[in-house]
Amino acid sequence: MRGSPRVLGIVLAGGEGKRLSPLTQDRAKPAVPFGGNYRLVDFVLSNLVNAEIRQIAVLTQYKSHSLDRHITTTWRMSSLLGNFITPVPAQQRLGPRWFTGSADAIFQSLNLIHDARPEIVVVFGADHVYRMDPAQMIDQHLQTGAGVTVAGLRVPRSDADQFGVIDATAEGKVKSFLEKPADPPGLPDSPEESFASMGNYVFTTEALLEALRADAEDDSSVHDMGGSIMPMLADKGEAWVYDFSTNKVPGATERDHGYWRDVGTMDSYFDAHMDLRSVSPIFNLYNDRWPIYTLPPQLPPAKFVLGGRAEDSMVSAGVIVAGGTVRGSVVSPGVRVDGASYVEDSVLMDGVHIGEGAVVRRAILDKNVVVPPFARIGVDHDADRARYHVSPGGVTVLGKGARAIVD
Ligand code: ADQ
């Protein structure tokens, strides 16, 4: 739009995602598949693109091969009008080392900011499932004249130690920012809730550059956005918070308004999938007024034969259910379910094969897992623990290409 500030998007996509292992064994966390067709990074990129932010650098680092491939094939933009979405690997500008923290990742890529000459830099994480219109956050940022605005949402105080916690005035000026505090402060109007940072920031370019330079010179810093830059700007009185609950996305229902999930653990990743499948989903992927984009594979439609059926499930293209029953599950492209098998409350990734008579319950099966005929997964947790990964919440997980064991 004419008169709008020039905005550069930076997506932090270098996270290792240790707690999602084995799904992150050979891919970066933002490249982890989600919701049948998508990868986690598609959510943040869709949010930015829907808000007409079309100059975006995706900073990668750890096991970035499938992430790079996904971004270059799915998110390639016409360079007409100066648009780009490009993966940027660690630059090693400061000698032979990788990024240390997320602030160092941006510092090493300062040339991107100098080249794009933006007035506003939007720095968003890549690991979350949500819909958000960043333009509304930018509007607030411009109105308050903040150096940085951080997106915040209310979480139970008991969960807040996993997040950056924002202590702000009623108007939204940040008094202090505490990264993952052991004893998170409650909110004045609700002592059992805290304001958690969503890891999404809007910066005025000058404020970002100044903070990054000061941080780079500080040898005691961990060079992290949440751990170093935010506390520094809060102490200088330049940080404001944006209340995510005020964000209105076109087409969102009352039920999925304000939905945001940090899918950093196996159980939260699993629960976010279960949120997708019901008749009135908590997170509605079918809202075409704020689409979540990806490039699905070229495959024929899903097919149900020999009495095969699926209930309360999402089933992708190329799936064949040949006689088995699928219930309450998310089924990715190219999955094959054979006769007399039973799959319940599970996440099946691309190319999984469920053999005849097999039973799969509360499981996540990564790409190309083979479940041979009559194998049982998620039925006996003790047996599963001896062979597979079982999450604290009791979800059985098999890594890429694994073959289940039959007794
Ligand atoms: P964490 O997610 O624990 O907390 P971090 O591991 O730095 O913080 O990840 C933030 C984002 O940066 C993720 O998208 C990750 O993929 C990416 N990232 C991490 N290191 C990177 C690097 N070296 N290069 C490029 N990208 C990198 C953060 C904030 C908290 C906030 C939570 C919300 O620090 O304050 O509450 O996110 O989930």
Short mmCIF file of C-alpha atoms and ligand atoms in Angstrom, two decimals:
data_model
loop_
_atom_site.label_atom_id
_atom_site.label_comp_id
_atom_site.label_asym_id
_atom_site.label_seq_id
_atom_site.Cartn_x
_atom_site.Cartn_y
_atom_site.Cartn_z
CA MET A 1 0.00 0.00 0.00
CA ARG A 2 1.27 3.46 -0.85
CA GLY A 3 2.46 5.29 2.22
CA SER A 4 3.00 2.09 4.28
CA PRO A 5 6.44 1.66 5.83
CA ARG A 6 8.93 -0.57 4.09
CA VAL A 7 9.02 -3.87 6.02
CA LEU A 8 11.63 -6.64 6.01
CA GLY A 9 10.63 -10.00 7.51
CA ILE A 10 13.24 -12.13 9.27
CA VAL A 11 12.14 -15.63 10.25
CA LEU A 12 14.29 -17.37 12.85
CA ALA A 13 14.37 -20.95 11.61
CA GLY A 14 17.59 -22.29 13.09
CA GLY A 15 16.07 -24.07 16.09
CA GLU A 16 17.24 -27.57 16.83
CA GLY A 17 14.06 -28.86 18.46
CA LYS A 18 15.75 -31.46 20.68
CA ARG A 19 12.50 -32.21 22.51
CA LEU A 20 10.86 -33.24 19.23
CA SER A 21 13.43 -35.95 18.60
CA PRO A 22 13.18 -38.37 16.73
CA LEU A 23 11.16 -36.09 14.39
CA THR A 24 14.09 -33.64 14.35
CA GLN A 25 16.78 -36.27 13.97
CA ASP A 26 17.58 -35.19 10.43
CA ARG A 27 15.50 -32.07 9.85
CA ALA A 28 15.32 -28.64 11.47
CA LYS A 29 12.30 -28.09 13.72
CA PRO A 30 10.63 -25.58 11.33
CA ALA A 31 10.75 -28.31 8.64
CA VAL A 32 8.83 -30.83 10.78
CA PRO A 33 5.66 -31.86 8.91
CA PHE A 34 2.35 -30.73 10.40
CA GLY A 35 -1.34 -31.19 9.59
CA GLY A 36 -0.96 -33.63 6.70
CA ASN A 37 0.35 -31.27 4.02
CA TYR A 38 2.30 -28.59 5.83
CA ARG A 39 5.61 -27.96 7.53
CA LEU A 40 5.77 -25.79 10.67
CA VAL A 41 7.46 -22.90 8.83
CA ASP A 42 4.41 -22.59 6.52
CA PHE A 43 2.38 -21.03 9.36
CA VAL A 44 4.63 -18.03 9.98
CA LEU A 45 5.30 -17.53 6.26
CA SER A 46 1.56 -17.63 5.47
CA ASN A 47 0.89 -15.06 8.20
CA LEU A 48 3.55 -12.71 6.83
CA VAL A 49 2.56 -13.14 3.18
CA ASN A 50 -1.16 -12.69 3.93
CA ALA A 51 -0.21 -9.36 5.54
CA GLU A 52 1.56 -8.43 2.29
CA ILE A 53 5.06 -8.73 3.76
CA ARG A 54 6.87 -10.18 0.78
CA GLN A 55 10.54 -9.55 1.47
CA ILE A 56 11.51 -12.30 3.87
CA ALA A 57 14.82 -13.86 4.89
CA VAL A 58 14.55 -17.25 6.60
CA LEU A 59 17.65 -17.73 8.78
CA THR A 60 18.61 -21.40 8.89
CA GLN A 61 21.33 -23.30 10.62
CA TYR A 62 20.77 -26.80 11.94
CA LYS A 63 20.14 -29.72 9.53
CA SER A 64 18.63 -27.31 7.06
CA HIS A 65 18.59 -29.42 3.91
CA SER A 66 14.85 -30.26 3.82
CA LEU A 67 14.00 -26.77 5.10
CA ASP A 68 16.02 -25.09 2.32
CA ARG A 69 14.43 -27.36 -0.27
CA HIS A 70 10.94 -26.69 1.05
CA ILE A 71 11.42 -22.91 1.05
CA THR A 72 12.98 -22.73 -2.39
CA THR A 73 10.38 -25.00 -4.00
CA THR A 74 7.23 -23.91 -2.12
CA TRP A 75 7.90 -20.29 -1.31
CA ARG A 76 9.81 -19.05 -4.33
CA MET A 77 8.42 -15.57 -5.11
CA SER A 78 8.53 -13.68 -8.32
CA SER A 79 11.31 -11.10 -7.91
CA LEU A 80 9.11 -8.61 -9.74
CA LEU A 81 8.36 -5.69 -7.39
CA GLY A 82 11.36 -6.70 -5.28
CA ASN A 83 9.62 -9.67 -3.63
CA PHE A 84 11.70 -12.52 -2.18
CA ILE A 85 11.49 -15.33 0.36
CA THR A 86 14.89 -16.85 0.68
CA PRO A 87 16.68 -19.21 3.04
CA VAL A 88 19.86 -17.67 4.47
CA PRO A 89 22.35 -20.09 6.01
CA ALA A 90 24.70 -19.03 8.82
CA GLN A 91 27.05 -16.52 7.21
CA GLN A 92 30.12 -17.17 9.35
CA ARG A 93 30.98 -13.51 8.80
CA LEU A 94 32.81 -13.35 12.08
CA GLY A 95 35.11 -16.28 11.44
CA PRO A 96 34.58 -20.01 11.23
CA ARG A 97 31.66 -20.44 13.60
CA TRP A 98 27.94 -20.99 13.41
CA PHE A 99 25.39 -18.76 15.06
CA THR A 100 25.46 -18.73 18.83
CA GLY A 101 21.99 -17.40 19.74
CA SER A 102 19.16 -15.96 17.68
CA ALA A 103 20.44 -12.34 18.03
CA ASP A 104 23.82 -13.45 16.69
CA ALA A 105 22.02 -15.01 13.72
CA ILE A 106 20.59 -11.59 12.82
CA PHE A 107 23.87 -9.82 13.55
CA GLN A 108 25.67 -12.11 11.12
CA SER A 109 23.10 -11.25 8.45
CA LEU A 110 23.14 -7.47 8.85
CA ASN A 111 23.90 -7.12 5.14
CA LEU A 112 20.28 -8.19 4.49
CA ILE A 113 19.02 -5.18 6.43
CA HIS A 114 21.49 -2.83 4.75
CA ASP A 115 20.44 -4.10 1.31
CA ALA A 116 16.67 -3.96 1.89
CA ARG A 117 16.76 -0.59 3.74
CA PRO A 118 13.52 -1.25 5.65
CA GLU A 119 11.94 1.16 8.13
CA ILE A 120 10.52 -1.78 10.11
CA VAL A 121 12.05 -5.23 10.70
CA VAL A 122 9.66 -7.95 11.75
CA VAL A 123 11.47 -10.84 13.49
CA PHE A 124 9.26 -13.91 13.92
CA GLY A 125 9.93 -17.46 15.15
CA ALA A 126 9.20 -20.44 12.93
CA ASP A 127 8.02 -23.11 15.34
CA HIS A 128 4.40 -22.23 16.09
CA VAL A 129 0.94 -23.12 14.85
CA TYR A 130 -1.29 -20.04 14.68
CA ARG A 131 -2.95 -17.40 12.55
CA MET A 132 -2.01 -13.79 13.08
CA ASP A 133 -2.18 -10.58 11.10
CA PRO A 134 1.23 -8.94 11.71
CA ALA A 135 0.01 -5.69 10.10
CA GLN A 136 -2.16 -5.01 13.17
CA MET A 137 0.90 -5.39 15.41
CA ILE A 138 2.90 -3.07 13.14
CA ASP A 139 0.10 -0.46 13.39
CA GLN A 140 0.33 -0.50 17.18
CA HIS A 141 4.13 -0.30 16.99
CA LEU A 142 3.93 2.85 14.85
CA GLN A 143 1.32 4.42 17.12
CA THR A 144 3.30 3.97 20.35
CA GLY A 145 6.63 4.93 18.80
CA ALA A 146 8.27 1.90 20.48
CA GLY A 147 11.75 0.67 19.53
CA VAL A 148 10.46 -2.89 19.76
CA THR A 149 7.01 -4.39 20.19
CA VAL A 150 6.74 -8.00 21.38
CA ALA A 151 3.64 -10.14 20.89
CA GLY A 152 2.29 -11.53 24.16
CA LEU A 153 -0.42 -13.87 25.27
CA ARG A 154 -1.83 -14.85 28.62
CA VAL A 155 -0.78 -18.31 29.83
CA PRO A 156 -1.26 -20.05 33.19
CA ARG A 157 1.49 -18.84 35.53
CA SER A 158 2.48 -22.48 36.12
CA ASP A 159 3.47 -22.84 32.42
CA ALA A 160 5.15 -19.45 32.06
CA ASP A 161 8.65 -20.63 33.06
CA GLN A 162 9.09 -22.04 29.52
CA PHE A 163 8.65 -18.59 27.96
CA GLY A 164 9.94 -15.07 28.00
CA VAL A 165 7.69 -13.32 30.53
CA ILE A 166 6.62 -9.71 30.03
CA ASP A 167 5.93 -7.43 32.97
CA ALA A 168 4.07 -4.42 31.54
CA THR A 169 2.01 -1.40 32.60
CA ALA A 170 -1.75 -1.37 31.89
CA GLU A 171 -1.00 0.72 28.74
CA GLY A 172 1.44 -1.95 27.50
CA LYS A 173 4.83 -0.40 28.18
CA VAL A 174 7.23 -3.20 29.16
CA LYS A 175 8.78 -2.67 32.61
CA SER A 176 10.92 -5.79 32.49
CA PHE A 177 11.40 -8.87 30.31
CA LEU A 178 12.46 -12.10 32.01
CA GLU A 179 13.58 -14.99 29.82
CA LYS A 180 12.25 -18.28 31.22
CA PRO A 181 12.12 -17.16 34.88
CA ALA A 182 11.94 -19.82 37.60
CA ASP A 183 9.22 -17.89 39.41
CA PRO A 184 7.20 -15.99 36.78
CA PRO A 185 5.35 -12.88 37.92
CA GLY A 186 1.54 -12.96 37.67
CA LEU A 187 -0.62 -10.29 36.05
CA PRO A 188 -2.01 -7.49 38.26
CA ASP A 189 -5.60 -8.27 37.20
CA SER A 190 -5.07 -12.07 37.27
CA PRO A 191 -2.29 -13.32 39.59
CA GLU A 192 -2.48 -16.91 38.32
CA GLU A 193 -1.75 -15.85 34.72
CA SER A 194 1.39 -14.40 33.13
CA PHE A 195 2.02 -12.54 29.90
CA ALA A 196 4.20 -14.84 27.76
CA SER A 197 6.26 -13.73 24.78
CA MET A 198 5.32 -15.49 21.54
CA GLY A 199 8.85 -14.91 20.22
CA ASN A 200 7.52 -12.46 17.58
CA TYR A 201 8.97 -8.95 17.50
CA VAL A 202 8.44 -5.76 15.46
CA PHE A 203 11.47 -3.44 15.46
CA THR A 204 12.15 0.04 14.25
CA THR A 205 15.27 -0.60 12.17
CA GLU A 206 17.48 1.87 14.07
CA ALA A 207 16.52 0.40 17.46
CA LEU A 208 17.33 -3.12 16.22
CA LEU A 209 20.70 -2.15 14.74
CA GLU A 210 21.72 -0.26 17.87
CA ALA A 211 20.70 -3.14 20.15
CA LEU A 212 22.50 -5.74 18.01
CA ARG A 213 25.71 -3.70 17.96
CA ALA A 214 25.66 -3.22 21.74
CA ASP A 215 24.93 -6.90 22.25
CA ALA A 216 27.74 -8.01 19.92
CA GLU A 217 30.25 -6.01 21.98
CA ASP A 218 29.11 -7.56 25.24
CA ASP A 219 31.21 -10.68 25.84
CA SER A 220 28.99 -11.79 28.73
CA SER A 221 25.87 -11.87 26.50
CA VAL A 222 24.25 -15.09 25.26
CA HIS A 223 23.32 -13.19 22.06
CA ASP A 224 19.71 -14.27 22.19
CA MET A 225 16.58 -12.27 21.29
CA GLY A 226 14.68 -13.30 24.42
CA GLY A 227 17.71 -13.65 26.68
CA SER A 228 19.62 -10.47 25.70
CA ILE A 229 17.96 -8.03 23.28
CA MET A 230 14.50 -7.88 24.89
CA PRO A 231 15.74 -7.35 28.49
CA MET A 232 18.12 -4.63 27.18
CA LEU A 233 15.36 -2.71 25.34
CA ALA A 234 12.88 -3.17 28.22
CA ASP A 235 15.44 -1.64 30.62
CA LYS A 236 15.89 1.30 28.21
CA GLY A 237 12.11 1.89 28.22
CA GLU A 238 11.83 1.22 24.47
CA ALA A 239 9.76 -1.99 24.53
CA TRP A 240 5.99 -2.34 24.29
CA VAL A 241 3.79 -5.42 24.31
CA TYR A 242 1.13 -6.27 21.73
CA ASP A 243 -1.78 -8.25 23.18
CA PHE A 244 -2.36 -11.16 20.78
CA SER A 245 -5.97 -11.54 21.96
CA THR A 246 -6.77 -8.25 20.18
CA ASN A 247 -5.56 -9.61 16.81
CA LYS A 248 -8.46 -10.24 14.43
CA VAL A 249 -7.87 -12.47 11.44
CA PRO A 250 -10.50 -12.47 8.67
CA GLY A 251 -12.73 -15.54 8.74
CA ALA A 252 -11.62 -16.74 12.22
CA THR A 253 -14.39 -18.29 14.31
CA GLU A 254 -14.91 -17.44 17.97
CA ARG A 255 -13.54 -20.89 18.73
CA ASP A 256 -10.23 -20.57 16.92
CA HIS A 257 -9.67 -16.86 17.57
CA GLY A 258 -6.46 -16.39 19.57
CA TYR A 259 -5.21 -19.95 18.93
CA TRP A 260 -1.41 -20.24 19.30
CA ARG A 261 0.55 -23.37 20.06
CA ASP A 262 4.22 -23.78 20.75
CA VAL A 263 4.60 -27.32 19.44
CA GLY A 264 8.02 -27.74 21.05
CA THR A 265 7.34 -31.07 22.78
CA MET A 266 6.01 -34.32 21.42
CA ASP A 267 2.84 -34.04 23.51
CA SER A 268 2.09 -30.46 22.42
CA TYR A 269 2.78 -31.43 18.81
CA PHE A 270 0.38 -34.35 19.14
CA ASP A 271 -2.31 -32.30 20.92
CA ALA A 272 -2.17 -29.59 18.22
CA HIS A 273 -2.96 -32.30 15.66
CA MET A 274 -5.88 -33.51 17.73
CA ASP A 275 -7.15 -29.88 17.75
CA LEU A 276 -7.48 -30.02 13.94
CA ARG A 277 -9.74 -32.97 13.43
CA SER A 278 -13.11 -32.34 15.07
CA VAL A 279 -16.32 -31.12 13.41
CA SER A 280 -15.78 -27.62 14.76
CA PRO A 281 -11.99 -27.60 15.04
CA ILE A 282 -10.19 -25.49 17.61
CA PHE A 283 -7.79 -24.54 14.83
CA ASN A 284 -9.57 -24.27 11.50
CA LEU A 285 -7.32 -25.00 8.52
CA TYR A 286 -10.30 -24.42 6.21
CA ASN A 287 -10.45 -20.66 6.73
CA ASP A 288 -9.80 -19.53 3.15
CA ARG A 289 -9.84 -15.85 4.07
CA TRP A 290 -6.44 -16.26 5.76
CA PRO A 291 -5.03 -19.29 3.94
CA ILE A 292 -2.16 -21.37 5.21
CA TYR A 293 -0.12 -22.08 2.10
CA THR A 294 2.05 -24.99 1.08
CA LEU A 295 2.80 -26.92 -2.08
CA PRO A 296 1.06 -30.27 -1.77
CA PRO A 297 2.47 -33.15 -3.83
CA GLN A 298 0.87 -34.02 -7.19
CA LEU A 299 -1.20 -37.03 -6.20
CA PRO A 300 -4.59 -38.53 -7.10
CA PRO A 301 -7.53 -38.14 -4.66
CA ALA A 302 -7.80 -40.27 -1.52
CA LYS A 303 -9.58 -43.57 -2.10
CA PHE A 304 -11.61 -45.80 0.26
CA VAL A 305 -12.18 -49.36 -0.99
CA LEU A 306 -13.08 -52.83 0.33
CA GLY A 307 -15.10 -51.26 3.17
CA GLY A 308 -12.17 -49.08 4.25
CA ARG A 309 -13.30 -45.93 6.10
CA ALA A 310 -12.20 -42.87 8.01
CA GLU A 311 -14.18 -41.02 10.71
CA ASP A 312 -13.43 -37.69 12.40
CA SER A 313 -10.17 -37.58 10.50
CA MET A 314 -8.28 -35.50 7.97
CA VAL A 315 -7.19 -37.57 5.00
CA SER A 316 -4.75 -36.19 2.38
CA ALA A 317 -4.44 -36.87 -1.33
CA GLY A 318 -2.95 -40.13 -2.53
CA VAL A 319 -4.12 -42.10 0.53
CA ILE A 320 -5.65 -45.55 0.01
CA VAL A 321 -7.69 -47.06 2.85
CA ALA A 322 -8.25 -50.60 1.64
CA GLY A 323 -10.47 -52.23 4.22
CA GLY A 324 -9.10 -50.76 7.44
CA THR A 325 -10.68 -48.20 9.80
CA VAL A 326 -9.14 -44.82 10.61
CA ARG A 327 -10.59 -42.78 13.47
CA GLY A 328 -9.69 -39.38 14.93
CA SER A 329 -6.45 -39.14 12.98
CA VAL A 330 -4.47 -36.90 10.62
CA VAL A 331 -3.34 -38.86 7.57
CA SER A 332 -0.68 -37.38 5.24
CA PRO A 333 -0.30 -37.86 1.49
CA GLY A 334 0.42 -41.30 0.10
CA VAL A 335 -0.42 -43.31 3.26
CA ARG A 336 -1.64 -46.88 2.71
CA VAL A 337 -3.97 -48.61 5.22
CA ASP A 338 -4.64 -52.30 4.60
CA GLY A 339 -7.60 -54.53 5.44
CA ALA A 340 -8.83 -55.24 8.98
CA SER A 341 -6.37 -52.78 10.50
CA TYR A 342 -7.40 -50.12 13.02
CA VAL A 343 -5.84 -46.66 13.43
CA GLU A 344 -7.08 -44.33 16.19
CA ASP A 345 -6.03 -40.86 17.43
CA SER A 346 -2.81 -40.90 15.44
CA VAL A 347 -0.66 -38.80 13.15
CA LEU A 348 0.52 -40.67 10.06
CA MET A 349 3.10 -38.87 7.91
CA ASP A 350 3.75 -39.27 4.20
CA GLY A 351 4.08 -42.75 2.82
CA VAL A 352 3.32 -44.68 6.05
CA HIS A 353 2.11 -48.21 5.40
CA ILE A 354 -0.23 -49.90 7.90
CA GLY A 355 -0.34 -53.66 7.26
CA GLU A 356 -3.33 -55.96 7.48
CA GLY A 357 -4.75 -56.51 10.95
CA ALA A 358 -2.36 -54.02 12.60
CA VAL A 359 -3.54 -51.76 15.45
CA VAL A 360 -2.15 -48.23 15.95
CA ARG A 361 -3.35 -46.02 18.82
CA ARG A 362 -2.16 -42.58 20.04
CA ALA A 363 0.92 -42.70 17.85
CA ILE A 364 3.01 -40.45 15.64
CA LEU A 365 4.52 -42.35 12.72
CA ASP A 366 7.12 -40.34 10.77
CA LYS A 367 7.55 -40.60 6.99
CA ASN A 368 7.64 -44.04 5.39
CA VAL A 369 7.23 -45.98 8.64
CA VAL A 370 6.15 -49.56 7.95
CA VAL A 371 3.77 -51.27 10.36
CA PRO A 372 3.81 -54.95 9.32
CA PRO A 373 0.64 -57.09 9.46
CA PHE A 374 -0.69 -57.70 13.00
CA ALA A 375 1.82 -55.36 14.71
CA ARG A 376 0.51 -53.41 17.74
CA ILE A 377 1.50 -49.85 18.53
CA GLY A 378 0.11 -47.81 21.42
CA VAL A 379 -1.67 -50.85 22.89
CA ASP A 380 0.85 -51.91 25.54
CA HIS A 381 2.92 -48.92 26.71
CA ASP A 382 5.48 -51.01 28.56
CA ALA A 383 6.16 -53.07 25.44
CA ASP A 384 6.34 -49.85 23.39
CA ARG A 385 8.79 -48.22 25.80
CA ALA A 386 11.21 -51.08 25.29
CA ARG A 387 11.20 -50.61 21.51
CA TYR A 388 10.13 -47.12 20.57
CA HIS A 389 10.03 -43.60 21.95
CA VAL A 390 7.03 -42.96 24.24
CA SER A 391 6.30 -39.35 25.29
CA PRO A 392 5.49 -38.38 28.90
CA GLY A 393 1.84 -38.08 27.79
CA GLY A 394 1.86 -41.66 26.44
CA VAL A 395 2.21 -41.02 22.70
CA THR A 396 4.26 -43.67 20.88
CA VAL A 397 6.61 -42.25 18.24
CA LEU A 398 8.42 -44.07 15.43
CA GLY A 399 11.12 -42.16 13.50
CA LYS A 400 11.49 -41.82 9.72
CA GLY A 401 11.49 -45.10 7.82
CA ALA A 402 11.33 -47.29 10.97
CA ARG A 403 9.79 -50.76 10.78
CA ALA A 404 7.54 -51.73 13.68
CA ILE A 405 8.26 -55.02 15.45
CA VAL A 406 5.74 -57.88 15.40
CA ASP A 407 5.66 -60.33 18.33
P1 ADQ B 1 12.82 -20.47 22.54
O1 ADQ B 1 11.95 -21.06 21.50
O2 ADQ B 1 13.31 -21.37 23.64
O3 ADQ B 1 12.12 -19.21 23.20
P2 ADQ B 1 15.00 -20.17 20.72
O4 ADQ B 1 15.48 -21.55 20.92
O5 ADQ B 1 15.99 -19.05 20.59
O6 ADQ B 1 14.06 -19.73 21.89
O7 ADQ B 1 14.05 -20.18 19.43
C1 ADQ B 1 13.38 -19.01 18.94
C2 ADQ B 1 13.26 -19.10 17.42
O8 ADQ B 1 14.54 -18.88 16.87
C3 ADQ B 1 12.80 -20.45 16.91
O9 ADQ B 1 11.98 -20.25 15.77
C4 ADQ B 1 14.09 -21.15 16.51
O10 ADQ B 1 13.86 -22.04 15.42
C5 ADQ B 1 14.96 -19.99 16.10
N1 ADQ B 1 16.38 -20.07 16.40
C6 ADQ B 1 17.00 -20.43 17.54
N2 ADQ B 1 18.33 -20.32 17.46
C7 ADQ B 1 18.56 -19.85 16.21
C8 ADQ B 1 19.73 -19.52 15.49
N3 ADQ B 1 20.92 -19.63 16.05
N4 ADQ B 1 19.59 -19.12 14.20
C9 ADQ B 1 18.39 -18.97 13.63
N5 ADQ B 1 17.25 -19.26 14.26
C10 ADQ B 1 17.32 -19.69 15.53
C11 ADQ B 1 11.71 -18.11 22.36
C12 ADQ B 1 11.88 -16.78 23.11
C13 ADQ B 1 10.95 -16.75 24.32
C14 ADQ B 1 9.52 -16.99 23.85
C15 ADQ B 1 9.44 -18.32 23.10
C16 ADQ B 1 8.06 -18.54 22.50
O11 ADQ B 1 13.24 -16.60 23.50
O12 ADQ B 1 11.05 -15.51 24.99
O13 ADQ B 1 8.64 -17.02 24.95
O14 ADQ B 1 10.36 -18.31 21.99
O15 ADQ B 1 7.96 -19.83 21.99
#
